[in-house]
Each structure stands twice: as structure tokens, then as C-alpha cells.
Coordinates of C-alpha atoms in Angstrom, one line a residue:
K1 CA -10.7 52.6 38.2
R2 CA -11.5 49.9 40.8
I3 CA -14.5 51.8 42.0
G4 CA -15.6 52.7 38.5
V5 CA -14.6 56.4 38.5
E6 CA -13.8 57.8 35.1
P7 CA -10.4 59.6 34.7
K8 CA -12.1 62.9 33.8
L9 CA -14.1 62.8 37.0
Y10 CA -10.9 62.2 39.0
L11 CA -9.2 65.1 37.3
S12 CA -12.2 67.3 38.0
A13 CA -12.1 66.3 41.7
V14 CA -8.4 67.1 41.9
H15 CA -9.0 70.5 40.3
T16 CA -11.7 71.3 42.8
L17 CA -9.5 70.2 45.6
R18 CA -6.7 72.4 44.4
E19 CA -9.0 75.4 44.3
L20 CA -10.2 74.7 47.8
L21 CA -6.7 74.3 49.2
Y22 CA -5.5 77.4 47.3
K23 CA -8.2 79.5 48.9
A24 CA -7.3 78.1 52.3
I25 CA -3.6 78.9 51.8
C26 CA -4.5 82.5 50.6
N27 CA -6.7 83.0 53.7
A28 CA -4.0 81.6 56.0
L29 CA -0.9 83.2 54.6
P30 CA -0.3 86.8 53.5
V31 CA 1.0 87.6 50.1
G32 CA 4.6 86.8 49.8
S33 CA 7.2 84.2 49.4
E34 CA 5.7 81.9 52.0
R35 CA 2.4 81.8 50.2
E36 CA 4.1 81.2 46.9
A37 CA 6.2 78.4 48.4
A38 CA 3.0 76.8 49.9
V39 CA 1.2 77.0 46.5
A40 CA 4.2 75.6 44.7
A41 CA 4.4 72.7 47.2
L42 CA 0.6 72.1 46.7
D43 CA 1.0 72.0 42.9
K44 CA 4.0 69.5 43.3
L45 CA 2.0 67.3 45.6
L46 CA -1.0 67.2 43.3
L47 CA 1.1 66.7 40.3
F48 CA 2.8 63.8 42.0
D49 CA -0.5 62.3 43.0
V50 CA -2.0 62.7 39.5
T51 CA 1.2 61.2 37.9
L52 CA 1.2 58.3 40.3
V53 CA -2.5 57.6 39.8
F54 CA -2.3 57.7 36.0
E55 CA 0.9 55.7 35.8
T56 CA -0.9 53.0 37.9
Y57 CA -4.0 53.4 35.8
I58 CA -2.0 53.0 32.6
R59 CA 0.0 50.0 33.9
S60 CA -3.3 48.4 34.9
M61 CA -4.7 49.0 31.4
V62 CA -1.6 47.6 29.8
S63 CA -1.7 44.6 32.1
E64 CA -5.3 44.0 31.1
I65 CA -4.5 44.4 27.4
E66 CA -1.6 41.9 27.8
M67 CA -3.8 39.5 29.7
A68 CA -6.5 39.8 27.1
K69 CA -3.9 39.4 24.3
E70 CA -2.5 36.3 26.0
K71 CA -6.0 34.9 26.5
S72 CA -6.8 35.5 22.9
E73 CA -3.6 33.9 21.8
R74 CA -4.3 30.9 24.0
Y75 CA -7.8 30.6 22.5
A76 CA -6.4 31.0 19.0
R77 CA -3.8 28.2 19.7
S78 CA -6.5 26.1 21.1
M79 CA -8.7 26.6 18.1
E80 CA -5.7 25.9 15.8
D81 CA -5.1 22.6 17.6
K82 CA -8.7 21.7 17.4
V83 CA -8.9 22.5 13.7
R84 CA -5.7 20.6 13.1
E85 CA -6.9 17.6 15.0
R86 CA -10.3 17.7 13.2
T87 CA -8.6 18.1 9.9
Q88 CA -6.4 15.1 10.6
Q89 CA -9.5 13.1 11.6
L90 CA -11.3 14.1 8.4
E91 CA -8.2 13.2 6.4
E92 CA -8.0 9.9 8.2
L93 CA -11.7 9.2 7.5
S94 CA -11.3 10.0 3.9
R95 CA -8.4 7.6 3.7
T96 CA -10.0 4.8 5.6
D97 CA -12.7 2.3 4.7
S98 CA -15.4 2.7 7.3
L99 CA -16.4 -1.0 7.4
T100 CA -12.9 -2.7 7.7
G101 CA -10.7 0.1 9.0
L102 CA -8.3 -0.5 6.1
L103 CA -7.0 2.2 3.7
N104 CA -9.3 3.4 1.0
V105 CA -8.7 2.2 -2.5
R106 CA -8.5 5.7 -3.9
Y107 CA -5.0 6.1 -2.4
L108 CA -3.8 2.6 -3.5
E109 CA -1.9 3.6 -6.7
E110 CA -0.4 6.7 -5.0
T111 CA 0.8 4.6 -2.1
V112 CA 2.2 1.9 -4.3
T113 CA 4.1 4.4 -6.4
K114 CA 5.7 5.9 -3.3
A115 CA 6.7 2.5 -2.0
L116 CA 8.2 1.5 -5.4
R117 CA 10.3 4.7 -5.6
S118 CA 11.6 4.2 -2.0
A119 CA 12.3 0.5 -2.9
Q120 CA 14.3 1.5 -6.0
R121 CA 16.5 3.9 -4.0
R122 CA 17.3 1.1 -1.6
A123 CA 17.3 -1.7 -4.2
E124 CA 14.6 -3.7 -2.2
P125 CA 11.8 -5.9 -3.5
V126 CA 8.1 -5.1 -3.1
S127 CA 5.3 -7.6 -3.1
A128 CA 1.6 -7.1 -3.6
V129 CA -1.0 -9.6 -2.2
Y130 CA -4.4 -9.5 -3.8
I131 CA -7.1 -11.2 -1.7
D132 CA -10.6 -12.3 -2.5
V133 CA -13.2 -14.0 -0.2
N134 CA -14.4 -17.2 -1.8
D135 CA -18.1 -17.6 -2.5
F136 CA -18.8 -14.2 -0.9
K137 CA -21.8 -13.5 -3.1
A138 CA -23.4 -16.8 -2.0
V139 CA -23.0 -15.7 1.6
N140 CA -24.8 -12.4 0.9
D141 CA -27.5 -14.2 -1.0
T142 CA -28.2 -16.9 1.6
Q143 CA -27.2 -15.3 4.9
G144 CA -27.8 -11.6 4.2
H145 CA -25.6 -8.6 3.9
Q146 CA -25.1 -8.2 7.6
K147 CA -23.3 -11.5 7.7
G148 CA -21.3 -10.5 4.7
D149 CA -20.2 -7.2 6.4
E150 CA -19.2 -9.2 9.5
I151 CA -17.0 -11.4 7.4
L152 CA -15.4 -8.4 5.8
R153 CA -14.7 -6.9 9.2
V154 CA -13.1 -10.1 10.4
V155 CA -10.9 -10.3 7.3
G156 CA -9.9 -6.7 7.6
S157 CA -9.0 -7.2 11.3
A158 CA -6.9 -10.3 10.4
I159 CA -5.1 -8.4 7.7
K160 CA -4.3 -5.5 10.1
A161 CA -3.1 -7.9 12.7
I162 CA -0.7 -9.7 10.4
A163 CA 0.6 -6.8 8.3
R164 CA 3.7 -5.0 9.6
I165 CA 3.7 -1.3 10.4
E166 CA 5.5 -0.4 7.3
D167 CA 3.1 -2.3 5.0
S168 CA -0.1 -0.8 3.5
S169 CA -3.4 -2.6 3.6
F170 CA -6.4 -1.6 1.4
R171 CA -9.9 -2.7 0.9
Y172 CA -10.0 -2.8 -2.9
G173 CA -13.8 -3.0 -3.1
G174 CA -16.5 -5.5 -2.3
D175 CA -14.8 -8.6 -1.0
E176 CA -11.4 -7.8 -2.5
F177 CA -8.4 -6.6 -0.6
C178 CA -4.8 -5.6 -1.5
V179 CA -1.7 -5.5 0.7
I180 CA 1.6 -3.9 -0.2
L181 CA 4.5 -5.5 1.5
V182 CA 7.7 -3.5 1.3
N183 CA 11.2 -5.1 1.4
C184 CA 9.5 -8.5 0.9
R185 CA 9.9 -11.2 -1.7
A186 CA 7.1 -13.2 -3.1
E187 CA 8.0 -16.3 -1.2
Q188 CA 8.1 -14.4 2.0
A189 CA 4.8 -12.9 1.2
R190 CA 3.3 -16.4 0.8
T191 CA 4.8 -18.0 3.9
E192 CA 4.8 -15.0 6.3
F193 CA 1.6 -13.3 5.2
V194 CA -0.7 -15.4 3.1
D195 CA -0.3 -18.6 5.1
R196 CA -0.7 -16.8 8.4
L197 CA -3.7 -15.0 7.1
N198 CA -5.4 -18.2 6.0
E199 CA -4.7 -19.7 9.4
K200 CA -6.2 -16.7 11.2
I201 CA -9.3 -16.8 9.0
A202 CA -9.7 -20.5 9.6
Q203 CA -9.7 -19.8 13.4
N204 CA -12.3 -17.1 13.2
L205 CA -14.4 -18.0 10.2
E206 CA -14.6 -21.8 9.9
T207 CA -16.7 -21.7 6.7
V208 CA -14.8 -18.9 4.9
S209 CA -11.7 -19.3 2.8
L210 CA -9.6 -16.9 0.7
S211 CA -8.1 -16.8 -2.7
C212 CA -4.8 -14.9 -2.7
G213 CA -2.4 -13.9 -5.5
V214 CA 1.1 -12.6 -5.0
A215 CA 3.3 -10.6 -7.3
Q216 CA 6.8 -9.2 -6.8
T217 CA 8.8 -6.4 -8.4
G218 CA 12.4 -5.5 -7.8
P219 CA 15.1 -5.5 -6.8
N220 CA 16.6 -5.7 -10.3
E221 CA 13.7 -4.4 -12.4
Y222 CA 10.6 -2.6 -11.3
V223 CA 7.1 -2.4 -12.9
E224 CA 4.6 0.4 -12.5
A225 CA 2.2 0.4 -9.6
G226 CA -0.8 -0.5 -11.7
T227 CA 1.1 -3.4 -13.3
L228 CA 2.1 -4.8 -10.0
I229 CA -1.5 -4.8 -8.7
R230 CA -2.8 -6.3 -12.0
L231 CA -0.3 -9.2 -11.8
A232 CA -1.3 -9.9 -8.2
D233 CA -4.9 -9.8 -9.3
E234 CA -4.3 -12.3 -12.1
N235 CA -2.5 -14.6 -9.7
M236 CA -5.4 -14.3 -7.3
Y237 CA -7.8 -15.2 -10.1
A238 CA -5.7 -18.3 -11.0
N239 CA -5.8 -19.3 -7.3
K240 CA -9.6 -18.9 -7.2
Q241 CA -9.9 -21.1 -10.3
E242 CA -7.9 -23.8 -8.5
F243 CA -10.2 -23.5 -5.5
K244 CA -13.4 -23.8 -7.7
A245 CA -11.9 -26.8 -9.5
K246 CA -11.1 -28.6 -6.2
R247 CA -14.6 -27.7 -4.8
D248 CA -16.3 -29.0 -8.0
A249 CA -14.2 -32.1 -8.0
K250 CA -15.1 -32.8 -4.4
G251 CA -18.8 -32.3 -5.1
K252 CA -18.7 -34.9 -7.9
T253 CA -16.9 -37.5 -5.8
P254 CA -19.3 -40.5 -5.2
G255 CA -20.7 -40.6 -1.7
T256 CA -20.1 -36.9 -1.0

């Protein structure tokens, strides 16, 4: 096999060798028990040789098959790992907003529903924070969409930096964001999340401010996911109206 000889050629050579040796024995020994014993010994020797060669050949073939099988299995496992990794990447991309890196809004209600069910089992409060960038349209109109995208990225990074691992942060759309804070009361959401977020935004974006609304559900009674988000949105709108009123009042102040 190593020198590329087919098994049938080997067997043909062995057969030819036997015939040659048989003739040599017949010429060397007279008819009788001694010749018969020599021929029988020759047949045993050749059978042993053929058996040894073919057992080795078969073991070699089996070994190659096993190696090929192992190689194929390794390749299959490697492909499975690559497919699994790529699938996870695609799932992550489908769940993530490409601009801010926050979760996509399409999974918001599903995520909130799961959070509420878990909170009900543990009798814990859940708070939603709805966030809007003040005067964002004016920024896009006067400074361009590239500046607007930069602001959204900074806001997204600030939200991710402040939110806990167990919280879920979403870009709701445009310049609006929503954060679900598990095991968190409304007052905690305002002091430990909203206040810190405003401070971080002030440090990174001096001319940008946020309007935030907080809504809590549980631990005694729980509203549906959509209702919790709507309440937070309504509170955000009320906060935005306060911001506009203060800005307008400041603009009307003599000397300003």
C-alpha cells in the first residue's frame, strides 16, 4: 500500500512466487512425504504472509477511516461553533440599535413583560424611565444630522454606563430612550439613575439636557408592560413641558 501496489497485484505476485517455489521443490525432492511436507510448509508460510499483510492493510485502512472520520467530526464541530457564533452575532445585531448600542425597541414590550412576571414572583417593584433629548430637532436643523447622531451616541453610552447589568436599556426611536429598572422604586430611579444621568450628560454635552419621566409598578399591584411605558412617557412629557416653560420664562426676562 505504501508503494502504491494494488492488493490484487500483490496476490498475483504471491501466486507466481508459489508456483516458482513449488517447481523448485518438485525438482529438488522426489515424490513422497518429504515433498508433501515442504509444499505444506510453503503454503503455511505464504498464508501467514498474506494474512499478516492483509491484516496490516486492513488496520491501516481502518485507521485512515477513523482519522478521516475524526477530521470530519472536528470540521463539523468547528462549523457548528462558527454557525452558532454567527447566529448569536446576527441575533445580537437584530436586538441592538446600531447607532447607540442599546437594545432595539422591537423587544421592549417582550422584555418588560418578562421583567414584570419575574418581579411579581418575587414581589419586587419595577420602574420605567422614559427619556427625551430636549430641542433635538433644533440641533438637527441647525447643526446637522451628524451632530445629532453624535449626541444620541453619547446619551446611549451614558445610559449604558449608569444602568445596572440586570436593567434593560432601549432606544425607543429618534431621540427617545426607555430604561427598565428591576427591583427599583420610582424614588430610587430618580436619584440613582435620572440624577446621575443628567450629571453625566452635563459633563459630556454642555448644551444638551434631557426630559425624563419615571413610572413604577408593584410590589402590591402590577400594570401591563404597555401601560407602564405609557405612564413613564406621560411623566416625561410633563417634565418636558416644565422645561419649555422655564426656558420660555427665562427668554422673556428683561435683559436676557
